[in-house]
XYZ file of C-alpha atoms in Angstrom:
678
model
C -24.394 -8.486 -5.039
C -27.521 -6.487 -3.982
C -29.965 -8.132 -1.357
C -32.991 -7.454 0.802
C -32.905 -8.385 3.831
C -35.412 -8.286 6.490
C -34.754 -7.658 9.787
C -35.061 -11.171 11.240
C -32.136 -12.674 8.771
C -29.794 -13.957 11.215
C -25.895 -14.207 11.444
C -26.620 -18.024 9.707
C -28.495 -16.424 6.796
C -25.668 -14.305 5.806
C -22.898 -16.696 5.937
C -24.570 -19.105 4.383
C -25.544 -16.446 1.674
C -21.730 -15.657 1.856
C -20.603 -19.271 1.154
C -23.202 -19.650 -1.795
C -22.003 -16.531 -3.127
C -18.598 -18.317 -3.406
C -19.846 -21.722 -4.475
C -21.246 -19.730 -7.200
C -18.671 -17.410 -8.233
C -15.636 -20.258 -8.136
C -18.225 -22.417 -9.827
C -18.194 -20.219 -12.748
C -14.008 -18.998 -12.469
C -13.362 -22.411 -13.063
C -16.091 -22.510 -15.779
C -14.266 -19.587 -17.636
C -11.267 -20.507 -17.097
C -11.020 -23.969 -18.590
C -12.103 -22.531 -21.583
C -9.107 -20.991 -23.249
C -6.637 -22.881 -21.034
C -8.389 -26.409 -23.105
C -8.274 -24.021 -26.367
C -5.404 -23.145 -25.889
C -4.398 -27.042 -25.315
C -6.293 -28.111 -28.783
C -5.097 -24.867 -31.514
C -1.840 -25.607 -31.844
C -3.256 -29.794 -33.365
C -5.079 -27.249 -35.847
C -1.658 -24.995 -37.172
C -3.995 -22.047 -34.608
C -7.440 -22.134 -36.969
C -9.932 -19.416 -35.720
C -12.567 -21.971 -36.511
C -10.846 -24.061 -33.339
C -11.728 -22.094 -30.445
C -15.451 -21.397 -32.643
C -16.821 -25.412 -32.360
C -14.804 -24.966 -28.616
C -17.556 -21.967 -27.748
C -20.621 -24.471 -29.151
C -19.728 -27.719 -27.532
C -19.362 -25.948 -23.693
C -22.333 -24.098 -24.892
C -24.126 -27.961 -24.677
C -22.812 -29.036 -22.438
C -24.253 -25.659 -20.267
C -26.921 -27.272 -22.147
C -26.978 -30.753 -20.713
C -25.979 -28.875 -17.013
C -28.989 -26.825 -17.020
C -30.879 -29.358 -18.225
C -30.195 -31.384 -14.726
C -30.894 -29.208 -12.644
C -34.467 -28.329 -14.366
C -35.229 -32.322 -14.374
C -34.000 -32.793 -11.295
C -35.710 -29.595 -9.665
C -37.304 -30.185 -6.711
C -34.908 -33.602 -6.029
C -30.904 -32.009 -6.243
C -30.701 -32.984 -2.519
C -27.253 -34.239 -1.199
C -26.587 -36.289 -3.842
C -25.772 -33.604 -5.865
C -22.879 -33.799 -3.877
C -21.461 -37.064 -5.188
C -21.257 -35.845 -8.487
C -18.452 -33.801 -7.750
C -16.371 -36.461 -7.751
C -17.173 -37.451 -11.773
C -14.752 -34.720 -12.403
C -11.226 -36.430 -10.770
C -11.625 -39.221 -13.383
C -10.236 -36.546 -16.381
C -8.196 -34.240 -13.525
C -5.687 -32.504 -14.088
C -6.813 -31.526 -17.560
C -4.506 -32.645 -19.987
C -5.187 -33.090 -24.186
C -3.263 -35.813 -26.352
C -4.483 -35.186 -29.453
C -4.252 -37.170 -33.379
C -4.826 -34.482 -35.375
C -7.294 -34.771 -38.692
C -6.940 -31.987 -41.001
C -9.320 -33.301 -42.595
C -12.017 -33.894 -40.425
C -11.482 -31.193 -38.251
C -14.792 -30.266 -36.874
C -15.651 -34.469 -35.436
C -11.768 -34.564 -34.429
C -12.376 -31.268 -32.577
C -15.432 -32.198 -30.674
C -14.545 -35.394 -30.018
C -11.391 -34.482 -27.907
C -13.584 -32.605 -26.082
C -16.463 -35.187 -25.683
C -13.386 -37.780 -24.142
C -11.077 -35.026 -22.371
C -13.543 -31.667 -20.806
C -17.270 -33.217 -21.180
C -17.730 -34.487 -17.152
C -15.341 -31.523 -15.225
C -17.863 -29.378 -17.929
C -21.270 -30.239 -17.252
C -20.412 -30.868 -13.318
C -19.324 -27.304 -13.429
C -22.409 -26.287 -15.571
C -24.956 -26.579 -13.029
C -23.443 -25.054 -10.285
C -25.499 -21.271 -10.938
C -29.001 -22.848 -11.683
C -28.485 -25.655 -8.515
C -27.313 -22.648 -6.169
C -30.531 -20.531 -6.758
C -32.628 -23.368 -6.055
C -31.159 -24.510 -2.967
C -31.570 -21.037 -1.677
C -35.863 -20.912 -3.447
C -36.394 -23.917 -1.254
C -34.758 -23.411 1.739
C -35.180 -20.854 4.545
C -32.796 -18.358 3.564
C -34.671 -17.892 0.479
C -37.332 -15.773 1.854
C -35.338 -12.941 2.052
C -32.654 -13.246 -0.711
C -33.610 -12.910 -4.581
C -32.663 -15.143 -6.365
C -31.679 -13.990 -9.840
C -28.723 -11.885 -8.594
C -26.516 -14.837 -8.239
C -26.201 -15.369 -11.671
C -24.490 -12.450 -11.336
C -22.210 -13.153 -9.791
C -21.934 -16.330 -11.660
C -20.929 -14.687 -14.515
C -18.748 -11.746 -12.671
C -16.886 -14.588 -11.347
C -17.124 -16.239 -15.789
C -15.260 -11.976 -16.700
C -12.925 -12.172 -14.270
C -11.824 -15.958 -15.260
C -11.549 -14.688 -18.380
C -9.797 -12.116 -17.593
C -7.240 -13.338 -15.452
C -6.265 -15.577 -17.780
C -5.849 -13.733 -20.266
C -3.125 -11.432 -18.758
C -2.202 -13.282 -15.812
C -1.527 -17.431 -16.770
C -1.962 -17.634 -19.821
C 0.672 -14.733 -20.142
C 3.156 -16.009 -17.648
C 2.408 -19.825 -16.410
C 2.449 -22.944 -18.447
C -0.125 -24.585 -19.136
C 0.617 -27.962 -16.752
C 1.423 -25.327 -13.618
C -2.343 -23.868 -15.329
C -3.798 -27.140 -14.954
C -3.013 -28.584 -11.608
C -3.995 -24.903 -10.453
C -7.152 -25.633 -12.256
C -6.938 -28.582 -10.437
C -6.333 -27.580 -7.254
C -9.474 -24.604 -6.790
C -11.720 -27.488 -8.575
C -11.017 -28.633 -4.239
C -12.131 -25.705 -3.136
C -14.671 -25.613 -5.423
C -16.392 -29.262 -3.526
C -15.851 -27.633 -0.228
C -17.983 -24.567 -0.424
C -20.462 -26.856 -3.050
C -20.812 -29.317 -0.060
C -20.902 -27.035 3.266
C -22.788 -24.209 1.296
C -25.782 -27.734 1.335
C -25.186 -28.142 4.763
C -25.471 -24.788 5.437
C -29.502 -24.382 3.146
C -30.229 -27.911 3.842
C -32.288 -26.593 0.497
C -36.071 -28.365 1.284
C -36.769 -28.358 4.263
C -38.734 -25.298 4.697
C -41.035 -26.578 2.487
C -44.084 -26.191 5.267
C -42.955 -22.518 5.451
C -42.975 -22.172 1.651
C -46.611 -22.974 1.450
C -47.749 -20.918 4.685
C -46.381 -17.549 3.276
C -48.766 -18.402 0.328
C -45.574 -18.981 -2.386
C -47.747 -19.698 -5.787
C -47.340 -22.781 -6.170
C -46.418 -22.042 -11.080
C -46.180 -24.355 -13.170
C -45.266 -24.525 -17.101
C -48.745 -24.283 -18.182
C -48.906 -20.623 -17.082
C -45.636 -19.453 -19.705
C -47.396 -18.916 -23.011
C -45.501 -20.707 -25.542
C -45.006 -16.814 -27.234
C -42.919 -16.148 -24.476
C -40.813 -19.351 -24.193
C -40.171 -18.292 -27.927
C -38.944 -14.922 -26.955
C -36.980 -16.510 -24.114
C -35.438 -18.599 -27.130
C -34.728 -15.806 -29.455
C -33.421 -13.335 -27.353
C -30.593 -15.663 -26.112
C -29.967 -17.671 -29.049
C -29.291 -14.343 -31.528
C -26.671 -12.776 -28.775
C -24.947 -16.066 -28.997
C -24.377 -17.106 -32.685
C -23.625 -13.087 -32.746
C -20.713 -13.457 -30.309
C -18.922 -16.318 -32.477
C -19.951 -14.146 -36.008
C -17.788 -11.530 -34.096
C -15.344 -13.333 -33.096
C -14.831 -15.731 -35.590
C -15.112 -12.169 -38.070
C -12.179 -10.579 -35.720
C -9.952 -13.323 -35.656
C -9.394 -14.547 -39.128
C -8.690 -10.575 -39.497
C -5.930 -10.349 -36.156
C -5.083 -13.901 -34.963
C -6.506 -16.527 -33.215
C -5.688 -16.556 -29.251
C -6.549 -16.305 -25.677
C -7.392 -12.328 -26.013
C -9.580 -12.490 -29.507
C -11.573 -15.024 -27.866
C -11.927 -13.605 -24.147
C -13.047 -9.257 -25.961
C -16.372 -10.743 -27.201
C -16.611 -13.480 -24.423
C -16.256 -11.038 -21.903
C -18.290 -8.856 -23.173
C -20.734 -11.174 -23.920
C -20.469 -11.722 -20.230
C -20.906 -8.489 -19.158
C -23.856 -7.574 -20.591
C -25.287 -10.152 -18.199
C -23.968 -9.005 -14.955
C -25.233 -5.611 -16.758
C -28.843 -5.969 -16.844
C -29.361 -9.631 -14.826
C -28.044 -7.748 -11.155
C -31.433 -6.394 -8.914
C -32.822 -3.277 -10.778
C -31.218 -4.351 -14.042
C -32.956 -4.436 -17.571
C -31.933 -2.243 -20.756
C -30.627 0.868 -20.454
C -33.530 3.604 -21.812
C -30.837 4.518 -23.915
C -30.313 2.420 -25.634
C -34.237 0.908 -25.612
C -34.397 4.860 -27.799
C -30.703 4.110 -30.099
C -31.104 1.164 -31.217
C -32.240 0.664 -34.884
C -28.801 3.400 -35.134
C -26.907 1.315 -32.716
C -27.453 -1.948 -35.701
C -26.422 0.678 -38.476
C -24.023 0.967 -36.968
C -22.541 -1.920 -36.726
C -24.236 -2.934 -40.327
C -21.460 -0.488 -41.766
C -17.892 -1.518 -39.555
C -19.378 -5.458 -41.210
C -19.241 -3.868 -44.985
C -15.188 -1.491 -43.633
C -14.382 -4.933 -42.203
C -11.822 -5.311 -39.410
C -9.001 -3.987 -41.302
C -7.690 -1.274 -38.629
C -7.408 -0.875 -34.420
C -10.430 1.573 -34.111
C -12.665 0.012 -36.257
C -12.291 -3.885 -34.602
C -12.829 -1.619 -30.927
C -15.357 -0.415 -31.996
C -17.274 -3.873 -33.971
C -16.872 -5.048 -29.718
C -18.513 -2.055 -28.666
C -21.569 -2.508 -30.995
C -21.705 -5.933 -29.834
C -21.919 -5.204 -26.117
C -24.052 -2.759 -26.522
C -26.449 -5.409 -28.851
C -26.309 -7.131 -25.980
C -27.256 -4.806 -23.369
C -29.992 -5.079 -25.202
C -31.012 -8.710 -25.844
C -30.424 -9.874 -22.002
C -31.853 -6.440 -20.969
C -35.112 -7.779 -22.540
C -34.905 -11.081 -21.227
C -34.371 -9.791 -18.195
C -37.069 -7.753 -17.963
C -39.428 -11.253 -19.149
C -37.755 -13.159 -16.886
C -40.362 -15.508 -15.448
C -40.686 -15.680 -11.415
C -38.325 -17.604 -9.352
C -40.498 -20.599 -8.772
C -39.920 -21.054 -13.009
C -36.776 -20.150 -13.397
C -34.701 -23.682 -14.052
C -36.931 -23.055 -17.432
C -36.602 -19.968 -17.719
C -32.461 -20.902 -17.569
C -33.023 -24.147 -20.118
C -34.185 -21.626 -22.692
C -32.007 -19.878 -22.413
C -28.810 -22.379 -22.413
C -30.923 -24.222 -25.311
C -30.467 -20.462 -27.332
C -27.282 -20.876 -26.382
C -26.529 -23.463 -28.056
C -29.254 -23.153 -31.201
C -27.098 -19.742 -32.003
C -23.478 -21.631 -31.379
C -24.151 -24.556 -33.667
C -26.300 -22.021 -36.588
C -22.356 -20.848 -36.967
C -20.662 -23.607 -36.442
C -21.872 -26.051 -38.258
C -24.855 -24.501 -40.758
C -22.942 -21.203 -41.275
C -19.870 -22.420 -43.019
C -21.946 -24.684 -45.665
C -24.482 -23.007 -46.157
C -21.957 -19.353 -47.115
C -19.391 -18.991 -49.293
C -18.567 -16.334 -47.319
C -18.355 -15.048 -43.319
C -23.032 -13.387 -44.384
C -23.698 -15.024 -40.946
C -23.207 -11.447 -39.248
C -25.657 -9.035 -41.397
C -28.292 -11.974 -40.843
C -27.647 -11.185 -37.490
C -28.179 -7.994 -37.957
C -31.345 -8.027 -39.247
C -33.033 -10.911 -36.893
C -31.974 -8.955 -33.785
C -34.345 -5.895 -35.186
C -36.565 -8.192 -35.800
C -35.911 -9.535 -32.061
C -36.494 -6.453 -30.135
C -39.665 -4.969 -31.802
C -41.342 -8.598 -31.984
C -39.843 -8.356 -27.993
C -39.268 -5.029 -26.989
C -42.203 -3.271 -25.016
C -43.259 0.331 -26.259
C -40.672 1.916 -25.352
C -38.843 0.310 -28.846
C -41.200 2.160 -30.568
C -38.889 4.751 -32.681
C -41.563 7.527 -32.763
C -42.576 8.618 -28.778
C -45.702 10.824 -28.713
C -44.555 13.861 -28.052
C -41.318 14.257 -29.606
C -40.524 17.594 -31.208
C -40.596 17.408 -35.422
C -36.789 18.157 -35.514
C -35.916 15.677 -32.838
C -37.337 13.340 -34.911
C -36.630 14.366 -38.408
C -32.685 14.538 -37.239
C -32.980 11.550 -36.052
C -34.562 10.146 -39.823
C -31.665 12.557 -41.425
C -28.890 10.711 -39.711
C -30.787 6.729 -41.392
C -31.426 7.900 -44.582
C -27.472 8.401 -44.681
C -26.145 5.644 -43.422
C -29.141 3.910 -45.092
C -27.089 5.593 -48.257
C -23.561 4.956 -47.448
C -24.769 0.922 -46.126
C -25.990 1.115 -49.676
C -23.005 2.464 -51.496
C -20.818 0.478 -49.807
C -22.795 -2.974 -50.206
C -23.044 -2.420 -54.296
C -18.822 -1.962 -54.252
C -18.637 -4.921 -52.681
C -20.611 -6.462 -55.107
C -19.329 -5.241 -58.096
C -15.909 -6.873 -57.331
C -14.740 -9.543 -60.235
C -15.433 -12.608 -57.685
C -14.311 -15.265 -59.412
C -14.500 -17.932 -56.649
C -15.231 -18.484 -52.754
C -14.641 -21.188 -50.655
C -15.394 -21.403 -47.021
C -13.956 -24.243 -45.039
C -13.343 -24.723 -40.859
C -10.003 -22.975 -41.691
C -11.508 -19.689 -43.345
C -12.471 -17.917 -46.182
C -11.036 -17.422 -49.904
C -11.253 -15.573 -52.230
C -9.723 -15.799 -56.565
C -10.325 -11.689 -57.383
C -8.913 -11.208 -60.782
C -7.536 -7.055 -60.855
C -6.343 -5.353 -64.957
C -2.969 -3.710 -64.429
C -2.964 0.253 -64.289
C 0.630 -0.192 -66.443
C -0.852 -1.457 -69.644
C 0.395 -5.303 -69.497
C -1.982 -7.865 -70.791
C -3.941 -10.231 -69.449
C -4.055 -8.938 -65.397
C -3.327 -10.056 -62.074
C -4.758 -12.887 -59.946
C -5.045 -12.464 -56.579
C -5.797 -15.206 -53.471
C -7.900 -13.681 -50.581
C -7.944 -15.048 -47.411
C -10.556 -13.725 -45.127
C -8.792 -9.901 -46.622
C -5.479 -11.201 -46.794
C -3.656 -11.282 -49.576
C -2.383 -14.863 -50.209
C -0.775 -14.904 -53.026
C -1.113 -13.527 -56.600
C 0.041 -14.548 -60.017
C -0.262 -12.783 -63.447
C -1.669 -13.663 -65.762
C -0.048 -13.100 -68.755
C 1.361 -16.222 -70.449
C 4.420 -14.656 -70.297
C 4.541 -13.733 -67.530
C 2.811 -16.446 -64.871
C 6.736 -17.986 -64.179
C 7.412 -14.850 -62.422
C 6.935 -14.881 -59.296
C 4.750 -11.565 -57.600
C 2.903 -9.525 -54.525
C 5.873 -10.138 -51.681
C 8.140 -12.936 -53.849
C 9.037 -10.903 -56.647
C 12.303 -10.580 -57.579
C 14.813 -8.277 -55.606
C 12.687 -8.635 -52.784
C 13.998 -9.735 -49.848
C 12.773 -14.198 -49.711
C 14.328 -13.642 -53.874
C 17.690 -13.059 -52.297
C 17.846 -15.287 -49.427
C 17.404 -18.196 -53.138
C 19.778 -16.273 -54.635
C 21.693 -16.837 -52.281
C 21.700 -20.252 -51.457
C 23.484 -22.254 -53.567
C 21.746 -25.497 -55.635
C 20.718 -28.194 -55.373
C 18.737 -26.707 -52.083
C 16.285 -29.143 -49.724
C 13.906 -27.086 -49.463
C 10.838 -26.530 -46.892
C 7.977 -23.722 -46.940
C 5.728 -23.836 -43.955
C 2.150 -21.661 -45.984
C 1.329 -22.573 -49.383
C -0.772 -19.790 -50.854
C -0.796 -19.894 -54.731
C 2.632 -22.070 -54.473
C 5.138 -18.486 -55.537
C 7.938 -20.203 -53.730
C 7.530 -22.971 -56.634
C 9.157 -20.098 -58.853
C 12.272 -20.063 -57.088
C 13.180 -24.415 -57.272
C 15.506 -25.081 -60.158
C 15.231 -28.891 -61.588
C 17.503 -29.859 -59.015
C 15.761 -28.658 -56.210
C 13.285 -30.194 -53.958
C 10.351 -27.923 -52.385
C 8.006 -29.774 -49.929
C 5.788 -27.522 -48.360
C 3.540 -27.310 -45.266
C 0.014 -26.849 -45.413
C -2.846 -26.631 -42.513
C -5.481 -26.315 -45.324
C -6.694 -29.807 -47.741
C -8.321 -27.701 -49.761
C -6.043 -24.722 -50.008
C -3.552 -27.021 -52.562
C -6.356 -27.435 -54.526
C -7.255 -24.370 -55.276
C -3.476 -23.380 -55.775
C -3.271 -26.159 -58.540
C -6.604 -24.458 -60.139
C -6.514 -21.424 -60.233
C -2.394 -20.971 -60.481
C 1.026 -22.481 -62.442
C 3.189 -21.857 -59.980
C 3.524 -25.595 -58.881
C 2.686 -27.382 -62.165
C 5.332 -24.727 -63.848
C 8.448 -25.409 -61.701
C 10.789 -26.837 -62.102
C 11.729 -28.627 -59.012
C 9.837 -31.826 -57.713
C 7.024 -31.103 -55.410
C 5.645 -32.343 -52.201
C 2.535 -30.797 -50.136
C 2.198 -32.368 -46.641
C -1.573 -31.042 -45.104
C -0.942 -30.952 -41.518
C 0.065 -28.534 -39.011
C 4.319 -27.335 -40.056
C 4.953 -27.710 -36.664
C 4.024 -31.169 -36.372
C 4.149 -32.294 -39.550
C 8.496 -31.859 -39.504
C 8.513 -33.068 -35.216
C 6.182 -37.141 -36.858
C 8.539 -37.616 -39.998
C 11.924 -38.413 -38.215
C 13.964 -39.668 -41.285
C 12.417 -37.720 -43.940
C 12.908 -34.304 -43.551
C 16.510 -33.261 -42.493
C 18.573 -31.366 -43.213
C 16.014 -29.316 -45.043
C 18.806 -26.007 -47.563
C 15.668 -22.748 -46.925
C 13.054 -23.942 -43.699
C 10.604 -21.117 -45.135
C 8.057 -19.755 -42.302
C 5.139 -17.750 -44.803
C 2.427 -18.978 -42.694
C 2.966 -15.135 -41.349
C 1.598 -12.737 -43.645
C -2.062 -13.461 -43.143
C -3.235 -11.851 -40.203
C -4.525 -14.467 -38.338
C -1.202 -15.895 -37.687
C -0.050 -19.538 -36.182
C 1.820 -18.123 -32.866
C 2.969 -21.312 -31.910
C 5.642 -22.141 -35.121
C 7.428 -19.255 -32.432
C 7.645 -20.314 -29.478
C 11.066 -21.758 -28.248
C 9.915 -25.353 -28.665
C 8.943 -24.567 -32.803
C 12.388 -23.025 -33.270
C 14.482 -25.817 -31.711
C 12.248 -28.439 -33.923
C 12.932 -26.330 -37.272
C 16.929 -26.701 -35.950
C 16.409 -30.528 -35.480
C 15.201 -30.155 -39.645
C 17.525 -28.295 -40.590
C 21.043 -28.370 -42.595
C 24.643 -27.496 -40.460
C 24.240 -24.405 -43.105
C 20.717 -23.978 -43.482
C 19.306 -20.658 -43.266
C 14.886 -20.476 -41.761
C 13.333 -17.574 -43.493
C 11.276 -15.979 -41.071
C 8.435 -13.509 -44.144
C 7.030 -11.645 -41.617
C 4.688 -8.429 -43.301
C 2.035 -8.520 -41.460
C -0.515 -5.277 -41.016
C -0.925 -5.857 -36.566
C 2.133 -7.147 -35.527
C 6.015 -6.416 -34.426
C 6.681 -10.573 -35.055
C 10.501 -9.375 -35.467
C 11.667 -8.697 -32.581
C 9.978 -11.832 -31.169
C 12.662 -14.229 -34.202
C 15.250 -11.834 -31.908
C 14.489 -12.501 -28.688
C 13.623 -16.297 -29.005
C 16.839 -17.260 -31.061
C 19.185 -15.256 -28.965
C 17.846 -18.363 -26.516
C 19.455 -20.231 -28.992
C 22.745 -18.911 -29.733
C 21.634 -18.575 -33.306
C 22.496 -15.157 -36.093
C 19.855 -13.332 -37.651
C 20.151 -10.627 -40.061
C 16.742 -8.410 -41.347
C 16.431 -7.011 -44.752
C 15.406 -3.658 -45.660
C 12.336 -3.707 -47.505
C 11.721 -1.394 -50.614
C 9.792 2.135 -50.813
C 5.990 2.205 -51.756
C 7.560 4.698 -54.838
C 10.427 1.539 -56.169
C 7.740 -0.821 -56.030
C 5.293 -1.802 -58.764
C 1.019 -2.539 -58.888
C 2.316 -6.376 -58.133
C 4.845 -6.132 -56.030
C 4.462 -6.131 -52.788
C 6.722 -4.117 -49.446
C 8.748 -7.588 -48.137
C 9.814 -8.522 -44.518
C 12.022 -10.452 -43.082
C 14.308 -12.360 -40.317
C 17.059 -14.967 -41.138
C 18.218 -16.891 -38.886
C 21.043 -19.167 -38.942
C 23.843 -21.526 -36.513
C 27.060 -20.101 -38.548
C 27.390 -15.523 -38.949
C 29.621 -16.027 -42.489
C 25.651 -17.893 -43.963
C 24.115 -14.051 -43.285
C 27.224 -11.954 -45.138
C 25.655 -12.864 -49.061
C 22.857 -10.932 -47.892
C 24.785 -7.846 -45.668
C 26.446 -7.166 -49.494
C 23.050 -6.869 -50.893
C 22.414 -4.313 -47.417
C 20.928 -6.865 -44.827
C 21.576 -5.387 -40.541
C 22.013 -8.316 -38.957
C 20.592 -8.677 -35.722
C 22.170 -6.976 -32.911
C 22.411 -3.403 -30.944
C 22.310 -1.689 -34.182
C 19.376 -3.439 -35.576
C 16.758 -0.379 -34.854
C 14.467 -3.510 -33.062
C 13.509 -4.997 -29.357
C 14.276 -8.052 -27.658
C 17.131 -9.356 -26.291
């Protein structure tokens, strides 16, 4: 930590700073280690939905606000009695969550669970950074050290916690052990807080402070417009954090890495800008208009490629640097730091609540993203100093002309892309806790009548149907006759008892015969309404169709008596790029096997733009003594416009059960299947 040390600073002062910094660092480590841990515990109950993490973030911001409010209200009185608060979280330790999910009111359900299991430890830990800075400011040590750099130390601990959890704890350590390690670390943290108090003894040097003519600053010295600027500069990055996370998670999946990457960059921007001598980097004060335009273009392009995702994250970080750097440049004297941090926390919560609570009800698409870009442009103009001006005296005409030309070209591109998206034949839009839906009708290039109707979840195709009345019973997209999925149903004799995890447009129902029963397990209650209103697969099916709302794994686990003996368990929850990874664990596989008929099969539809899931399934199945086979998809030149190449893995207890598929060209899982994994 950067520090300004007077020659009169003693060894005890240095020791106090080391302990205080360790206290702040460990508190942040615990706080931000708890965030992904709780999200990881909670996500499987709600089908891996991206909005679970957004709701958690908004809740964390609310608890942070309560912690900062406590520090602000009792700023002059926080003494040794604060140590007693450290014992309160012990009531809820070790961290654990037992939830009864309610898919019809998931937002309130998640908030109530978090309130019961997480609120107490989070509030206590959230006070750490502000209390530490207050204690330093009110002690004799505060004469030699600036308190604001402790905030950077706090964010460094937060960043290390997030990275460590993602790349070490999450992949290598089980959830129970993670919880126990967290509890042990909390005990160490408590010892550091006690040590910091006894070393600093804040409040005993008040007369010394007065003697040094430290000015007593009151709330009245801060103009209302300053509070408004603090609020704007803290709320917009917080809102953008959730918007970017949602934008990416809906595309590539909701799991710790997609949660942590934006949050780590968000915290990293605080570390860079709140260090001693921090603020907005000079080049960003010049280039901020171009950065915002690039971000708008990336939004229109979408996170359709890893490079685009990296671009989104990079621009997000630069925007946070500008906002948080401007916030730092407008910081008050240390005597008003609780006011400052309280407004930052309030802005953080307002931004999080706007995206988690308001945006899903106000918008049918992810329109908050471009709106935030526009608001950022206003905030930088209003809150920045003269160095933010688009034109600087002395700038050459050539340089200014080149910059104007670049901006014009970018605006033209944005306009063209926006016009193209507005011209799309969208029949229906819907947004809820689980994501965004669009119904899109397209004409068929091959001259067939009626056209093609598509169901898009985010940017991913979740089903389609031919609109010609004579052809609508023929499944298309990934389910077309002759594809991998069709071959599994063709080689399984009727009568068949079928379970499908993931509804989509309901195309699997087209393969059900009169003697078959099909049970869909669908996490999103609105999906069935959409499938029945805009598609006819469910109503046209000859089989007995039932839709169970809830997470597939948990629903199958609960209904012990009614869902045994399935001939086919069809895992169709992985075509969307937001994959529910908890459905691929060994524990999940054991649940499927307990519901599978002796000669039944489990089919995994794993067509995916980002993830190669076949080696994962192969590795998991090997540990359960299962036999498997993979299909060889048709090449694009052999597929029609309304057909998609389909990748499948089928598992069975009996190797002979897979022989009919092998006869159709499938490859048995083994050393020569071309996949990694054991």
